[in-house]
CSV table of C-alpha atoms in Angstrom, one decimal:
chain,number,residue,atom,x,y,z
B,23,MET,CA,0.1,-0.2,-0.1
B,24,SER,CA,1.4,3.5,-1.1
B,25,VAL,CA,2.2,5.8,1.7
B,26,LEU,CA,-0.4,8.6,0.0
B,27,ASN,CA,-3.0,5.6,0.7
B,28,PRO,CA,-2.9,4.2,3.6
B,29,VAL,CA,-4.9,1.9,5.1
B,30,SER,CA,-7.5,3.4,6.8
B,31,LYS,CA,-7.7,2.1,10.7
B,32,ARG,CA,-10.7,4.7,11.7
B,33,PHE,CA,-14.5,3.8,11.5
B,34,GLU,CA,-17.2,6.5,11.8
B,35,PHE,CA,-20.9,5.3,12.3
B,36,LEU,CA,-20.3,2.2,14.3
B,37,GLY,CA,-18.4,0.6,11.9
B,38,VAL,CA,-19.3,-2.0,9.4
B,39,PRO,CA,-22.7,-2.4,11.1
B,40,GLY,CA,-23.6,0.8,10.8
B,41,ALA,CA,-22.2,0.8,7.3
B,42,ILE,CA,-25.0,-1.8,6.9
B,43,SER,CA,-27.7,-0.5,8.7
B,44,PHE,CA,-27.8,3.0,7.1
B,45,VAL,CA,-27.7,1.4,3.5
B,46,ILE,CA,-30.7,-1.1,4.2
B,47,LEU,CA,-32.6,1.4,6.7
B,48,VAL,CA,-32.3,4.6,4.9
B,49,PRO,CA,-34.2,3.8,1.7
B,50,THR,CA,-36.5,2.0,4.0
B,51,ILE,CA,-37.2,4.4,5.8
B,52,ILE,CA,-38.0,6.9,3.0
B,53,ILE,CA,-40.4,4.5,1.4
B,54,SER,CA,-42.3,3.6,4.5
B,55,VAL,CA,-42.8,7.5,5.2
B,56,HIS,CA,-45.2,7.5,1.8
B,57,LEU,CA,-46.9,4.1,2.7
B,58,LEU,CA,-48.0,4.7,6.4
B,59,CYS,CA,-49.3,8.1,5.4
B,60,ASN,CA,-51.9,9.3,3.4
B,61,ASN,CA,-53.8,12.7,3.0
B,62,ASP,CA,-57.4,11.6,4.6
B,63,ILE,CA,-56.0,10.8,8.3
B,64,GLY,CA,-52.2,11.2,8.1
B,65,CYS,CA,-49.5,9.0,9.2
B,66,LEU,CA,-49.1,6.2,11.7
B,67,PRO,CA,-52.8,6.1,12.9
B,68,PHE,CA,-53.9,3.2,14.8
B,69,ASN,CA,-57.0,2.4,12.9
B,70,TYR,CA,-55.1,2.3,9.6
B,71,ALA,CA,-53.2,-0.7,8.3
B,72,PRO,CA,-50.3,0.3,5.5
B,73,ASN,CA,-50.7,-1.8,2.3
B,74,PHE,CA,-47.3,-3.2,1.9
B,75,SER,CA,-48.5,-5.7,-1.1
B,76,LEU,CA,-46.4,-6.6,-3.9
B,77,SER,CA,-48.9,-4.0,-6.3
B,78,THR,CA,-48.1,-1.4,-3.9
B,79,LEU,CA,-44.2,-1.6,-3.9
B,80,SER,CA,-44.2,-2.2,-7.6
B,81,SER,CA,-46.4,0.8,-8.4
B,82,LEU,CA,-42.9,2.5,-7.1
B,83,LEU,CA,-41.3,1.8,-9.6
B,84,SER,CA,-41.6,4.3,-12.4
B,85,LEU,CA,-39.9,4.0,-15.8
B,86,ASN,CA,-40.5,8.2,-16.3
B,87,ALA,CA,-39.5,8.4,-13.0
B,88,PHE,CA,-36.2,7.2,-13.9
B,89,LEU,CA,-35.9,9.2,-16.7
B,90,ALA,CA,-36.6,12.6,-14.9
B,91,ILE,CA,-34.1,11.7,-12.5
B,92,ILE,CA,-31.5,11.1,-15.5
B,93,ALA,CA,-32.7,14.2,-17.1
B,94,TRP,CA,-32.3,16.5,-14.0
B,95,TYR,CA,-28.4,15.0,-13.2
B,96,VAL,CA,-27.9,15.2,-16.9
B,97,LEU,CA,-29.1,19.1,-16.4
B,98,HIS,CA,-26.7,20.0,-13.9
B,99,ILE,CA,-23.8,18.8,-15.9
B,100,VAL,CA,-24.5,20.6,-18.7
B,101,LEU,CA,-25.5,23.4,-17.3
B,102,HIS,CA,-22.0,23.3,-14.9
B,103,ILE,CA,-20.3,22.6,-18.1
B,104,VAL,CA,-21.4,25.2,-20.3
B,105,LEU,CA,-21.7,28.3,-17.9
B,106,PRO,CA,-19.3,30.9,-17.0
B,107,GLY,CA,-17.7,30.6,-13.7
B,108,GLU,CA,-14.4,31.2,-11.9
B,109,TRP,CA,-12.1,29.1,-11.8
B,110,VAL,CA,-9.8,28.8,-8.0
B,111,ASP,CA,-8.0,26.7,-6.2
B,112,GLY,CA,-9.2,24.1,-3.9
B,113,THR,CA,-6.6,23.4,-0.7
B,114,GLU,CA,-3.7,21.5,-0.5
B,115,LEU,CA,-3.7,17.7,-1.0
B,116,ARG,CA,-1.6,15.6,0.8
B,117,ASN,CA,0.1,14.7,-2.3
B,118,GLY,CA,0.4,18.6,-2.7
B,119,LYS,CA,-1.4,19.5,-5.6
B,120,LYS,CA,-4.0,21.9,-5.5
B,121,LEU,CA,-7.1,20.9,-7.6
B,122,LYS,CA,-9.0,23.5,-9.7
B,123,TYR,CA,-13.2,24.4,-9.2
B,124,LYS,CA,-15.6,25.9,-11.1
B,125,ILE,CA,-18.0,28.3,-9.4
B,126,ASN,CA,-20.9,29.2,-11.2
B,127,ALA,CA,-23.3,27.0,-8.9
B,128,PHE,CA,-25.8,30.1,-8.2
B,129,LEU,CA,-25.8,31.1,-11.8
B,130,CYS,CA,-27.0,27.4,-12.4
B,131,PHE,CA,-29.4,28.0,-9.8
B,132,LEU,CA,-30.7,30.5,-11.6
B,133,SER,CA,-30.7,29.4,-14.9
B,134,THR,CA,-32.4,26.0,-13.4
B,135,ILE,CA,-35.0,28.6,-12.3
B,136,ALA,CA,-35.5,30.1,-15.9
B,137,ILE,CA,-35.5,26.8,-17.5
B,138,GLY,CA,-37.8,25.3,-15.1
B,139,THR,CA,-40.2,28.2,-15.5
B,140,GLY,CA,-40.4,28.2,-19.4
B,141,PHE,CA,-40.9,25.1,-20.0
B,142,SER,CA,-44.0,25.0,-17.3
B,143,LEU,CA,-45.2,27.8,-19.7
B,144,ALA,CA,-44.4,26.1,-22.6
B,145,HIS,CA,-44.9,22.7,-22.5
B,146,THR,CA,-48.3,22.6,-23.7
B,147,LYS,CA,-46.9,23.9,-27.2
B,148,ILE,CA,-43.9,21.7,-27.3
B,149,PHE,CA,-45.0,18.4,-25.8
B,150,PRO,CA,-48.9,18.7,-25.5
B,151,SER,CA,-49.6,14.9,-24.3
B,152,LEU,CA,-46.5,14.8,-22.0
B,153,PHE,CA,-48.8,16.0,-18.9
B,154,THR,CA,-52.5,14.7,-18.2
B,155,THR,CA,-54.6,18.1,-17.9
B,156,SER,CA,-57.2,18.5,-15.5
B,157,ALA,CA,-59.8,21.0,-15.4
B,158,ASN,CA,-59.1,21.6,-12.1
B,159,ILE,CA,-54.9,23.0,-12.8
B,160,PRO,CA,-54.0,25.1,-14.5
B,161,SER,CA,-51.3,23.8,-17.4
B,162,LYS,CA,-48.6,25.8,-16.2
B,163,LEU,CA,-48.8,24.1,-13.2
B,164,LEU,CA,-48.9,20.5,-14.6
B,165,PRO,CA,-45.2,19.5,-14.5
B,166,LEU,CA,-45.3,20.6,-10.4
B,167,VAL,CA,-48.1,19.2,-9.9
B,168,TRP,CA,-47.0,16.0,-11.3
B,169,ILE,CA,-43.3,16.0,-9.6
B,170,ALA,CA,-46.0,16.3,-5.9
B,171,ASP,CA,-47.7,13.3,-7.5
B,172,ASN,CA,-44.9,11.2,-8.2
B,173,ALA,CA,-42.6,11.6,-5.1
B,174,PRO,CA,-42.5,8.0,-3.6
B,175,GLN,CA,-41.6,7.0,-7.4
B,176,LEU,CA,-38.8,9.8,-7.6
B,177,GLY,CA,-37.6,9.3,-4.5
B,178,VAL,CA,-37.1,5.2,-5.1
B,179,ALA,CA,-35.9,6.3,-8.5
B,180,ALA,CA,-33.0,8.3,-7.2
B,181,ILE,CA,-32.3,5.7,-4.4
B,182,ILE,CA,-31.2,3.6,-7.4
B,183,PHE,CA,-29.6,6.0,-9.4
B,184,SER,CA,-27.4,7.3,-5.7
B,185,ASN,CA,-26.8,3.5,-5.3
B,186,VAL,CA,-25.6,2.9,-8.7
B,187,GLN,CA,-23.6,5.9,-9.1
B,188,ALA,CA,-21.5,4.6,-5.9
B,189,LEU,CA,-20.9,1.2,-6.6
B,190,ILE,CA,-19.2,2.6,-9.8
B,191,LEU,CA,-17.4,5.6,-7.8
B,192,TYR,CA,-16.1,2.3,-6.0
B,193,LEU,CA,-14.9,0.4,-8.8
B,194,TYR,CA,-13.4,3.5,-10.4
B,195,SER,CA,-11.6,4.3,-7.1
B,196,PHE,CA,-9.2,0.4,-7.7
B,197,ARG,CA,-7.4,2.4,-10.8
B,198,LYS,CA,-4.4,3.3,-10.7
B,199,ASN,CA,-2.8,7.3,-8.8
B,200,ALA,CA,-6.7,7.4,-7.3
B,201,LEU,CA,-5.9,9.7,-4.5
B,202,LEU,CA,-8.3,7.9,-2.0
B,203,ALA,CA,-9.5,9.4,1.2
B,204,ILE,CA,-8.2,8.6,4.7
B,205,GLY,CA,-10.9,7.3,6.5
B,206,GLY,CA,-12.5,5.0,3.1
B,207,ASN,CA,-9.3,2.7,2.5
B,208,THR,CA,-10.3,-0.1,5.4
B,209,GLN,CA,-9.7,-2.6,2.3
B,210,ILE,CA,-13.8,-3.8,4.0
B,211,ALA,CA,-15.9,-3.4,0.9
B,212,VAL,CA,-19.3,-2.5,2.5
B,213,TYR,CA,-17.3,0.1,4.8
B,214,ASP,CA,-15.6,1.7,1.7
B,215,PHE,CA,-18.5,1.5,-0.4
B,216,PHE,CA,-20.7,3.4,2.5
B,217,ILE,CA,-18.0,5.9,3.5
B,218,GLY,CA,-16.3,7.1,-0.1
B,219,ARG,CA,-13.4,5.1,-1.4
B,220,GLU,CA,-11.5,8.3,-3.4
B,221,LEU,CA,-10.7,11.7,-2.2
B,222,ASN,CA,-12.1,13.4,-5.2
B,223,PRO,CA,-13.4,11.1,-8.5
B,224,ARG,CA,-13.0,13.0,-11.5
B,225,PRO,CA,-14.3,11.1,-14.6
B,226,PHE,CA,-14.0,13.2,-16.9
B,227,GLY,CA,-11.3,15.4,-16.3
B,228,ASP,CA,-11.0,18.5,-14.5
B,229,ILE,CA,-14.2,20.0,-15.7
B,230,LEU,CA,-16.3,18.5,-13.8
B,231,ASP,CA,-15.5,16.9,-9.9
B,232,LEU,CA,-18.0,14.4,-8.6
B,233,LYS,CA,-18.1,14.9,-4.9
B,234,TYR,CA,-18.2,19.0,-5.3
B,235,PHE,CA,-21.0,18.6,-8.2
B,236,CYS,CA,-23.4,16.6,-6.2
B,237,GLU,CA,-22.2,18.7,-2.9
B,238,LEU,CA,-24.8,21.5,-4.3
B,239,ARG,CA,-26.4,20.6,-7.9
B,240,PRO,CA,-28.5,18.3,-7.9
B,241,GLY,CA,-29.8,17.4,-4.7
B,242,LEU,CA,-30.0,20.8,-3.1
B,243,VAL,CA,-31.6,22.4,-5.9
B,244,GLY,CA,-33.9,19.5,-6.7
B,245,TRP,CA,-34.9,20.3,-3.0
B,246,ALA,CA,-36.1,23.5,-3.9
B,247,LEU,CA,-37.9,22.3,-6.9
B,248,LEU,CA,-39.9,19.8,-4.4
B,249,ASP,CA,-40.7,22.9,-2.4
B,250,VAL,CA,-42.0,24.5,-5.4
B,251,SER,CA,-44.3,21.5,-6.5
B,252,TYR,CA,-46.1,20.9,-3.0
B,253,LEU,CA,-47.0,24.4,-2.7
B,254,ALA,CA,-48.8,23.9,-6.7
B,255,LYS,CA,-50.4,20.6,-5.1
B,256,GLN,CA,-51.2,22.4,-2.0
B,257,TRP,CA,-52.8,25.0,-3.8
B,258,THR,CA,-54.7,22.6,-6.3
B,259,ILE,CA,-55.9,20.9,-3.5
B,260,LEU,CA,-57.2,24.1,-1.2
B,261,ASN,CA,-58.8,25.5,-4.1
B,262,GLU,CA,-60.4,21.9,-6.0
B,263,ASN,CA,-63.6,23.3,-6.0
B,264,GLY,CA,-62.8,27.2,-6.6
B,265,ALA,CA,-63.0,29.1,-10.3
B,266,VAL,CA,-59.5,28.8,-11.4
B,267,ASP,CA,-58.9,30.8,-15.0
B,268,GLY,CA,-55.6,29.7,-14.6
B,269,SER,CA,-53.9,33.6,-14.5
B,270,TRP,CA,-51.2,34.2,-11.8
B,271,GLN,CA,-53.1,36.9,-10.2
B,272,THR,CA,-56.0,34.3,-9.7
B,273,MET,CA,-53.8,32.1,-8.2
B,274,TRP,CA,-52.0,34.7,-5.6
B,275,GLU,CA,-54.9,35.5,-4.4
B,276,LEU,CA,-56.2,31.8,-3.6
B,277,GLY,CA,-53.1,31.3,-2.3
B,278,VAL,CA,-51.6,28.6,0.1
B,279,SER,CA,-51.5,28.1,3.6
B,280,ASN,CA,-49.3,30.4,5.9
B,281,SER,CA,-46.7,27.3,6.9
B,282,ALA,CA,-46.2,25.7,3.5
B,283,PHE,CA,-45.3,28.6,2.4
B,284,LEU,CA,-42.7,30.0,5.1
B,285,VAL,CA,-41.3,26.7,5.3
B,286,ALA,CA,-40.3,26.7,1.8
B,287,VAL,CA,-39.6,30.2,2.0
B,288,MET,CA,-37.3,29.6,4.5
B,289,GLN,CA,-35.7,26.3,2.9
B,290,ILE,CA,-35.3,28.0,-0.5
B,291,ILE,CA,-33.5,30.9,1.1
B,292,TYR,CA,-30.8,28.3,2.9
B,293,ILE,CA,-30.6,26.4,-0.7
B,294,ALA,CA,-29.9,30.2,-2.6
B,295,ASP,CA,-27.4,31.0,0.6
B,296,ALA,CA,-25.6,27.9,-0.2
B,297,GLN,CA,-25.4,27.9,-4.0
B,298,TYR,CA,-23.9,31.8,-3.8
B,299,PHE,CA,-21.7,31.4,-1.3
B,300,GLU,CA,-20.6,27.7,-3.5
B,301,LYS,CA,-16.6,28.9,-2.5
B,302,SER,CA,-17.1,28.4,0.8
B,303,ILE,CA,-17.4,24.5,0.7
B,304,LEU,CA,-13.8,24.3,-1.0
B,305,SER,CA,-12.3,24.0,2.8
B,306,THR,CA,-15.3,22.3,4.4
B,307,MET,CA,-14.2,18.8,5.4
B,308,ASP,CA,-16.9,17.2,2.8
B,309,ILE,CA,-14.5,18.3,-0.2
B,310,THR,CA,-11.1,17.7,1.9
B,311,THR,CA,-11.6,15.0,4.0
B,312,ASP,CA,-14.4,12.8,2.9
B,313,GLY,CA,-14.4,10.2,0.5
B,314,PHE,CA,-17.3,10.1,-2.2
B,315,GLY,CA,-19.5,7.4,-1.7
B,316,TYR,CA,-23.4,6.2,-0.9
B,317,PHE,CA,-22.8,8.3,2.2
B,318,SER,CA,-22.5,11.2,0.2
B,319,LEU,CA,-24.7,11.0,-2.4
């Protein structure tokens, strides 16, 4: 074993048992939350028997959801590469080198908002049959309502996509001259897969550091999109029987609950702040120390 990549002796998250528990329990909890709750009686009431049948579980697998997750991921890769940004040095690595990072997360965030808004306004002309129409839902809200309605399927698709990516990253880390994370080279496969073996995987060259990219881009911006989607869904529920003309003015007047609005606004402010001050994460342990694996994804 090279001096730069010594065998890791220190374990986190209870070591191997903790790693196995995380890999199994996190997806199980995420899926169970959707199966144990409904709009009528909330979550986990004593008189409610959740449906864990095979047909219910299989309904969580959706080709459209997989395609949406892949398209979302690819969109952010393209924006990161195409849009301009300042190139800055990261902290010095233990091999004496400094990696270059492109700073344009906030511009990508604003561009995603612009693209999403344009798609919501024009999707009926570009893809007239992409979303099922409803007399009670303005056409401009259909993409957002689709996301809220398909949140369980999107969640399962994201879990599978993340697991596949984590496995590919784990296998990719065994190439020659890869710089490994100090804590991710225990030589215990399940733990290294979980904690992340390679420090800064860049399979496409310096243009894209996958760990840095995933730190702020698809997940955080996707969180903001979910917030807006749930607001749109709540609006359609609260105004299901109301007069809906589809105009932004009428939609604002009918509104959503104050609590949902405040939660969404506070979370989006947090997300926008992280995008704007992107450069500050270069000195965090996430970038300088931790490997990139299942846990980070």
